[in-house]
Coordinates of C-alpha atoms in Angstrom, one line a residue:
M150 CA 112.2 149.3 59.8
S151 CA 115.0 147.3 61.6
K152 CA 112.5 144.8 63.0
R153 CA 111.1 144.2 59.5
K154 CA 114.6 143.6 58.2
V155 CA 115.3 141.0 61.0
R156 CA 111.9 139.4 60.3
D157 CA 112.6 139.1 56.6
S158 CA 116.3 138.0 57.0
H159 CA 117.2 134.5 55.8
L160 CA 119.5 132.5 58.1
P161 CA 121.7 129.6 57.1
V162 CA 119.8 126.3 57.3
G163 CA 122.1 124.9 60.0
E164 CA 121.4 127.9 62.2
C165 CA 117.7 127.6 61.6
V166 CA 117.8 123.9 62.6
S167 CA 119.7 124.8 65.8
Q168 CA 117.0 127.4 66.6
V169 CA 114.3 124.7 66.0
Q170 CA 116.1 122.2 68.2
R171 CA 116.4 124.8 71.0
I172 CA 112.8 126.0 70.9
L173 CA 111.2 122.5 70.6
R174 CA 113.5 120.9 73.2
E175 CA 112.6 123.6 75.6
R176 CA 108.9 123.0 74.9
F177 CA 109.2 119.3 75.3
C178 CA 111.4 119.2 78.4
H179 CA 110.4 122.1 80.5
Q180 CA 106.7 121.3 80.7
R181 CA 105.5 124.9 80.7
L182 CA 102.0 125.6 82.0
P183 CA 99.4 126.4 79.2
D184 CA 97.8 129.8 79.1
R185 CA 94.4 128.2 79.8
L186 CA 93.2 124.7 80.5
E187 CA 90.5 123.7 78.0
G188 CA 87.5 121.8 79.4
L189 CA 88.5 122.3 83.1
E190 CA 87.0 125.7 83.7
A191 CA 84.6 124.6 86.5
Q192 CA 87.4 122.7 88.3
H193 CA 89.7 125.7 87.9
K194 CA 87.1 128.1 89.4
H195 CA 86.4 125.7 92.3
L196 CA 90.1 125.3 93.3
F197 CA 90.8 129.0 92.8
E198 CA 88.1 130.1 95.1
L199 CA 89.1 127.5 97.7
L200 CA 92.8 128.5 97.8
K201 CA 91.9 132.2 97.6
R202 CA 89.9 131.9 100.8
T203 CA 93.1 130.5 102.5
A204 CA 95.6 132.9 101.0
V205 CA 93.6 136.1 101.4
H206 CA 91.1 135.4 104.2
G207 CA 93.0 132.9 106.3
E208 CA 90.4 130.2 106.0
S209 CA 91.7 126.6 106.4
N210 CA 90.7 124.0 103.7
S211 CA 91.5 120.6 102.5
V212 CA 90.8 119.1 99.0
L213 CA 91.8 116.1 96.8
I214 CA 92.4 116.4 93.1
V215 CA 91.7 112.9 91.6
G216 CA 92.3 111.8 88.1
P217 CA 94.3 109.4 85.9
R218 CA 98.0 110.2 85.0
G219 CA 98.1 112.9 82.3
A220 CA 94.6 114.3 83.1
G221 CA 96.2 117.6 84.1
K222 CA 96.1 117.5 88.0
S223 CA 99.5 119.3 88.4
A224 CA 98.7 121.6 85.5
L225 CA 95.4 122.6 87.1
L226 CA 97.1 123.4 90.4
G227 CA 99.9 125.3 88.7
C228 CA 97.5 127.4 86.7
V229 CA 95.4 128.2 89.8
L230 CA 98.5 129.2 91.8
R231 CA 99.9 131.3 88.9
E232 CA 96.6 133.2 88.8
L233 CA 96.3 133.4 92.6
L234 CA 99.9 134.8 93.1
Q235 CA 99.2 137.6 90.7
E236 CA 97.0 139.1 93.4
T237 CA 99.3 141.3 95.6
E238 CA 97.9 140.2 98.9
A239 CA 98.1 136.4 98.1
Q240 CA 101.7 136.9 96.8
R241 CA 102.7 138.6 100.0
N242 CA 101.1 136.1 102.3
L243 CA 101.0 132.5 100.9
L244 CA 103.8 130.0 101.7
E245 CA 104.1 126.8 99.8
V246 CA 105.3 123.4 100.9
R247 CA 105.5 120.6 98.3
L248 CA 105.8 117.0 99.4
N249 CA 105.8 113.9 97.2
G250 CA 105.0 110.4 98.4
L251 CA 107.7 108.9 96.3
L252 CA 110.4 111.1 98.0
Q253 CA 109.1 111.6 101.5
T254 CA 108.7 107.9 102.4
D255 CA 108.2 108.4 106.1
D256 CA 107.0 111.2 108.4
R257 CA 110.4 112.0 109.8
I258 CA 111.7 112.8 106.3
A259 CA 108.5 114.7 105.5
L260 CA 108.9 116.9 108.6
K261 CA 112.5 117.6 107.8
E262 CA 111.5 118.7 104.3
I263 CA 108.7 120.9 105.7
T264 CA 111.3 122.6 108.0
R265 CA 113.6 123.1 105.0
Q266 CA 111.0 124.6 102.7
L267 CA 109.7 127.0 105.4
H268 CA 113.3 128.1 106.2
L269 CA 112.9 127.3 109.9
E270 CA 116.1 125.2 110.4
N271 CA 117.6 128.0 112.6
V272 CA 114.4 128.3 114.7
V273 CA 114.2 124.5 115.3
G274 CA 117.9 124.2 116.0
D275 CA 118.6 121.3 118.4
K276 CA 115.2 121.3 120.1
V277 CA 113.8 118.0 121.1
F278 CA 110.1 117.4 120.6
G279 CA 107.9 114.8 122.3
S280 CA 105.8 114.0 119.2
F281 CA 105.3 114.8 115.6
A282 CA 102.3 116.9 116.5
E283 CA 104.4 119.1 118.8
N284 CA 107.0 119.6 116.2
L285 CA 104.5 120.6 113.5
A286 CA 102.7 122.9 115.9
F287 CA 106.0 124.6 116.8
L288 CA 106.7 125.1 113.1
L289 CA 103.4 126.7 112.4
E290 CA 103.6 128.8 115.6
A291 CA 107.0 130.1 114.4
L292 CA 105.3 131.5 111.2
K293 CA 102.9 133.7 113.2
K294 CA 103.5 137.5 113.2
G295 CA 101.0 138.2 115.9
D296 CA 97.3 137.3 116.2
R297 CA 95.7 134.7 113.9
S298 CA 94.5 137.3 111.4
S299 CA 98.1 138.2 110.7
S300 CA 99.4 134.6 110.6
R301 CA 100.9 133.6 107.2
P302 CA 98.8 130.9 105.5
V303 CA 100.6 127.8 104.3
L304 CA 99.7 125.6 101.3
F305 CA 100.7 122.0 101.7
V306 CA 100.7 120.1 98.3
L307 CA 100.9 116.4 98.7
D308 CA 101.7 114.7 95.4
E309 CA 101.0 111.0 95.2
F310 CA 98.7 111.5 98.2
D311 CA 97.8 107.8 98.4
L312 CA 101.4 106.9 99.3
F313 CA 101.3 109.1 102.5
A314 CA 98.4 106.8 103.6
H315 CA 100.9 104.0 103.9
H316 CA 103.0 105.8 106.5
K317 CA 102.9 104.4 110.0
N318 CA 99.7 105.5 111.8
Q319 CA 99.2 108.1 109.0
T320 CA 100.7 110.7 111.5
L321 CA 101.5 113.3 108.9
L322 CA 98.1 113.3 107.3
Y323 CA 96.4 113.2 110.7
N324 CA 98.2 116.3 112.0
L325 CA 98.0 118.3 108.8
L326 CA 94.2 117.7 108.5
D327 CA 93.7 118.2 112.2
V328 CA 95.4 121.7 112.0
S329 CA 93.2 122.4 108.9
Q330 CA 90.0 121.4 110.6
S331 CA 90.6 123.0 114.0
A332 CA 91.7 126.3 112.5
Q333 CA 94.8 126.5 114.7
A334 CA 96.6 128.2 111.8
P335 CA 95.5 129.1 108.2
V336 CA 96.4 126.0 106.3
A337 CA 95.3 124.5 103.0
V338 CA 96.0 120.8 102.3
V339 CA 95.8 119.8 98.6
G340 CA 96.3 116.2 97.7
L341 CA 97.0 114.9 94.2
T342 CA 96.3 111.2 93.5
C343 CA 95.4 108.8 90.7
R344 CA 93.4 106.4 93.0
L345 CA 89.7 106.7 93.1
D346 CA 89.5 104.7 96.3
V347 CA 92.0 106.9 98.2
L348 CA 89.5 107.7 101.0
E349 CA 89.2 104.0 101.7
L350 CA 92.9 104.0 102.6
L351 CA 92.5 106.6 105.3
E352 CA 92.1 105.7 109.0
K353 CA 88.8 106.7 110.6
R354 CA 90.4 109.5 112.7
V355 CA 92.1 110.9 109.5
K356 CA 89.0 110.6 107.4
S357 CA 86.9 112.4 110.1
R358 CA 89.2 115.5 109.8
F359 CA 89.2 115.6 106.0
S360 CA 86.6 118.0 104.4
H361 CA 85.7 115.3 101.8
R362 CA 86.0 117.9 99.0
Q363 CA 87.1 116.2 95.8
I364 CA 87.8 117.6 92.4
H365 CA 87.7 114.9 89.7
L366 CA 89.5 115.3 86.4
L367 CA 88.6 112.9 83.5
S368 CA 90.4 113.0 80.2
S369 CA 87.8 113.8 77.5
L370 CA 90.4 114.3 74.7
T371 CA 89.3 113.0 71.3
F372 CA 91.7 111.9 68.6
P373 CA 91.1 115.0 66.4
Q374 CA 92.0 117.2 69.4
Y375 CA 95.0 115.0 70.0
L376 CA 96.2 115.6 66.4
Q377 CA 95.7 119.3 66.9
R378 CA 97.8 119.1 70.1
V379 CA 100.6 117.3 68.0
R380 CA 100.5 120.2 65.5
A381 CA 100.6 122.8 68.2
Q382 CA 103.6 121.1 69.9
L383 CA 105.6 121.0 66.6
R384 CA 104.7 124.4 65.1
L385 CA 107.2 127.2 65.2
P386 CA 106.2 130.5 66.8
D387 CA 105.4 133.6 64.7
D388 CA 108.5 135.4 66.0
F389 CA 111.0 132.8 64.6
P390 CA 114.0 134.6 63.1
D391 CA 113.6 133.2 59.6
A392 CA 110.0 133.6 58.4
R393 CA 110.4 131.5 55.2
F394 CA 112.0 128.6 57.1
A395 CA 109.2 128.8 59.8
Q396 CA 106.6 128.8 57.0
D397 CA 108.1 125.7 55.3
W398 CA 108.5 123.9 58.7
N399 CA 104.9 124.5 59.6
A400 CA 103.7 123.4 56.2
G401 CA 105.8 120.2 56.7
V402 CA 104.1 119.7 60.1
E403 CA 100.7 119.9 58.5
S404 CA 101.8 117.5 55.8
L405 CA 103.2 115.1 58.4
C406 CA 100.0 115.0 60.5
G407 CA 98.0 114.3 57.3
D408 CA 100.1 111.3 56.4
K409 CA 98.1 108.0 56.9
S410 CA 101.1 106.0 58.3
V411 CA 101.8 108.8 60.8
E412 CA 98.1 109.0 61.8
E413 CA 98.1 105.2 62.5
V414 CA 101.2 105.6 64.8
L415 CA 99.5 108.5 66.6
Q416 CA 96.3 106.6 66.9
R417 CA 98.1 103.6 68.6
H418 CA 99.9 106.1 70.9
F419 CA 96.6 107.9 71.7
N420 CA 94.9 104.6 72.5
S421 CA 97.7 103.5 74.9
N422 CA 98.5 106.9 76.6
R423 CA 97.1 110.4 76.2
D424 CA 99.6 112.0 78.6
V425 CA 101.3 115.1 77.1
R426 CA 104.6 113.8 78.6
S427 CA 104.2 110.6 76.7
L428 CA 103.6 112.6 73.5
H429 CA 106.8 114.5 74.1
A430 CA 108.6 111.2 74.5
L431 CA 107.4 110.2 71.1
L432 CA 108.3 113.5 69.4
M433 CA 111.8 113.9 71.0
P434 CA 113.4 111.1 68.9
C435 CA 111.9 112.6 65.8
L436 CA 113.3 116.0 66.6
S437 CA 116.8 114.5 67.2
R438 CA 116.9 113.4 63.6
V439 CA 116.4 116.9 62.2
S440 CA 119.6 118.2 60.6
A441 CA 120.9 120.6 58.0
S442 CA 120.7 117.9 55.4
Q443 CA 117.2 116.9 56.6
P444 CA 115.5 120.0 57.8
N445 CA 112.1 118.4 58.3
I446 CA 110.5 115.5 60.3
R447 CA 109.7 112.6 57.9
P448 CA 107.0 110.0 58.4
A449 CA 109.8 107.3 58.7
D450 CA 111.1 109.2 61.8
V451 CA 107.7 109.0 63.5
L452 CA 107.3 105.3 62.6
D453 CA 110.7 104.5 64.2
A454 CA 109.9 106.6 67.2
G455 CA 106.6 104.8 67.6
R456 CA 108.3 101.4 67.5
L457 CA 110.8 102.7 70.1
C458 CA 108.0 104.0 72.4
L459 CA 105.8 100.9 72.1
A460 CA 108.7 98.4 72.3
D461 CA 108.0 95.5 74.7
A462 CA 110.5 95.6 77.5
K463 CA 110.1 92.0 78.4
A464 CA 110.5 90.9 74.8
N465 CA 113.7 92.9 74.6
V466 CA 115.0 91.0 77.7
L467 CA 114.5 87.8 75.8
H468 CA 117.0 88.9 73.1
G469 CA 119.8 88.7 75.6
L470 CA 119.1 85.2 76.9
S471 CA 121.3 82.2 76.3
I472 CA 120.1 79.3 74.0
L473 CA 119.3 77.1 77.1
E474 CA 117.3 79.9 78.8
L475 CA 115.4 80.5 75.5
C476 CA 114.7 76.7 75.3
L477 CA 113.3 76.8 78.9
I478 CA 111.0 79.7 78.0
I479 CA 109.7 77.8 74.9
A480 CA 109.1 74.7 77.1
M481 CA 107.1 76.9 79.6
K482 CA 105.1 78.3 76.7
H483 CA 104.2 74.8 75.6
L484 CA 103.2 73.9 79.1
N485 CA 101.0 77.0 79.3
D486 CA 99.3 76.0 76.0
V487 CA 98.7 72.4 77.1
Y488 CA 97.6 73.1 80.7
E489 CA 95.8 76.4 79.9
G490 CA 98.0 78.6 82.0
E491 CA 98.3 76.4 85.1
P492 CA 101.5 76.8 87.2
F493 CA 104.5 74.6 86.5
N494 CA 107.7 73.7 88.2
L495 CA 111.3 73.2 87.1
Q496 CA 110.9 69.4 86.9
M497 CA 108.0 69.8 84.4
V498 CA 109.9 72.3 82.3
H499 CA 113.0 70.1 82.2
N500 CA 110.9 67.1 81.2
E501 CA 109.4 69.1 78.3
F502 CA 112.9 70.2 77.2
K503 CA 114.0 66.5 77.3
K504 CA 111.2 65.5 75.0
F505 CA 112.4 68.1 72.4
L506 CA 116.0 66.7 72.7
Q507 CA 114.8 63.1 72.2
R508 CA 112.9 64.0 69.1
K509 CA 115.8 65.9 67.6
S510 CA 118.5 63.5 68.9
N511 CA 120.7 66.5 69.2
S512 CA 123.4 66.3 71.9
M513 CA 124.3 70.0 71.3
Y514 CA 121.6 71.1 73.7
N515 CA 122.2 68.4 76.3
F516 CA 122.8 70.2 79.6
E517 CA 123.3 68.8 83.1
Q518 CA 120.6 69.3 85.8
P519 CA 122.6 71.9 87.8
V520 CA 123.1 74.0 84.7
V521 CA 119.4 73.9 83.9
M522 CA 118.6 74.9 87.5
K523 CA 121.0 77.8 87.3
A524 CA 119.4 79.0 84.0
F525 CA 115.9 78.6 85.6
E526 CA 117.0 80.8 88.6
H527 CA 118.4 83.4 86.2
L528 CA 115.0 83.6 84.5
Q529 CA 113.4 84.2 87.9
Q530 CA 115.9 87.0 88.7
L531 CA 115.0 88.6 85.4
E532 CA 111.3 88.4 86.6
L533 CA 110.3 86.5 83.4
I534 CA 108.9 83.9 85.8
R535 CA 107.7 84.3 89.4
P536 CA 106.6 81.9 92.2
V537 CA 102.9 81.4 92.7
D538 CA 101.6 83.4 95.7
G539 CA 101.5 81.3 98.8
S540 CA 103.7 78.6 97.5
A541 CA 105.7 77.1 100.4
S542 CA 109.3 78.4 100.7
R543 CA 110.3 75.1 102.2
T544 CA 109.4 73.2 99.0
Q545 CA 112.4 71.9 97.0
R546 CA 113.4 74.3 94.3
E547 CA 112.7 71.7 91.6
Y548 CA 109.0 71.5 92.7
Q549 CA 108.2 75.1 93.5
L550 CA 105.3 76.3 91.4
M551 CA 106.0 79.1 89.0
R552 CA 104.1 81.2 86.4
L553 CA 105.4 82.5 83.1
M554 CA 105.1 86.3 83.0
L555 CA 105.1 86.4 79.1
D556 CA 102.2 85.6 76.8
H557 CA 102.4 83.6 73.5
S558 CA 102.8 86.6 71.2
Q559 CA 105.7 88.1 73.2
V560 CA 107.6 84.8 73.0
M561 CA 107.0 84.5 69.3
E562 CA 107.9 88.1 68.6
A563 CA 111.2 87.8 70.6
L564 CA 112.1 84.6 68.7
Q565 CA 111.7 86.4 65.3
K566 CA 114.2 89.1 66.4
Y567 CA 116.6 86.7 68.3
P568 CA 120.0 87.0 66.7
Q569 CA 120.9 83.7 64.8
C570 CA 118.3 81.6 66.4
P571 CA 118.7 77.9 65.4
T572 CA 116.1 76.7 63.0
D573 CA 115.1 73.6 65.0
I574 CA 114.4 75.8 68.1
N575 CA 112.3 78.1 66.0
Q576 CA 110.3 75.2 64.6
W577 CA 109.8 73.7 68.1
A578 CA 108.4 77.1 69.3
M579 CA 106.0 77.3 66.4
S580 CA 104.8 73.7 66.7
A581 CA 101.3 73.3 68.1
F582 CA 102.2 70.4 70.3
A583 CA 105.3 70.0 72.4

């Protein structure tokens, strides 16, 4: 009876909104693993059997999980490990070491991280090792409880696997795969990467020790499924304290996803990025606008969040430029139009700018050559222009060939939003001929 009373109780709107904020923020930020991965059953079964043979039977393996960002590589591995660790024997035996190519940028840092995660700092102490292989062999030997059958299996997860291929001599990869192949200790090496050509990056000696097992993930998500995912991310659970508020909220979510303008925003977002994390980045600004006075997400909130997520970073940089720097960008745009994207130099840009000044007879924009050069260098620092590859560094700065890293539409869009842009500069930018 008491549970029913709690279920039927009506909380103040402010408290309901706080609960909504807490539940959805936790859902968006914590990236919890799904109960099951749809469409990846075969890959799940393959990886589970592979890791089970290591965790339970002490068999060494190596495998690569390959797929685009957001395809579910980490989620697949997480779901397999969650299921595997529910088995008593695997939970008691398996040790995990997680490395990331973005963090462990060389083999020395990687070895230190392996030692830390295996809690072997005291065992290593101040020992001096002749090579990386000796150090790794010592770490694995320290894990043994007796014979090989009672050695604890170790799972090495290498995220951003392709970045480890850029380490000097690929020492880490060679030694991990060598241990795996030679069965010195029960070891499983799982690499996660976005690069389809990752095997081409490996040296011959490393490639020969890899099992060449690959699990490919391809995103087969359709837009109706994507819309369903949006609904699922925004819906409140059945055990929400205020049943009536949850019912109204969920009805509002259905209405929101059925709105044509919202559907267009979601379609654009779907076309550019199907990653769940990207979807959370779109929904979070919408959630932040929910309040006691506005207890639902409105279509206008989604439109604003869509504009924020799809904002062009380079076009935003243009809004902070000085008038001179903006004029140089317009001159470069005209040079690109006339010469069909051929590289230019500072002298050409300055001459184009002078033509504009002569036509307008406006001394207001008449700058000295050193000032123009300083503005040009600032544009290069902002990476709005860059030197042509292979251009000689000994060439005078005025004649060094450059390329504009903006297209026509980006320049025009930035000009429309530029605060108090002079009319004559706007007209110059829109004119077909410089």
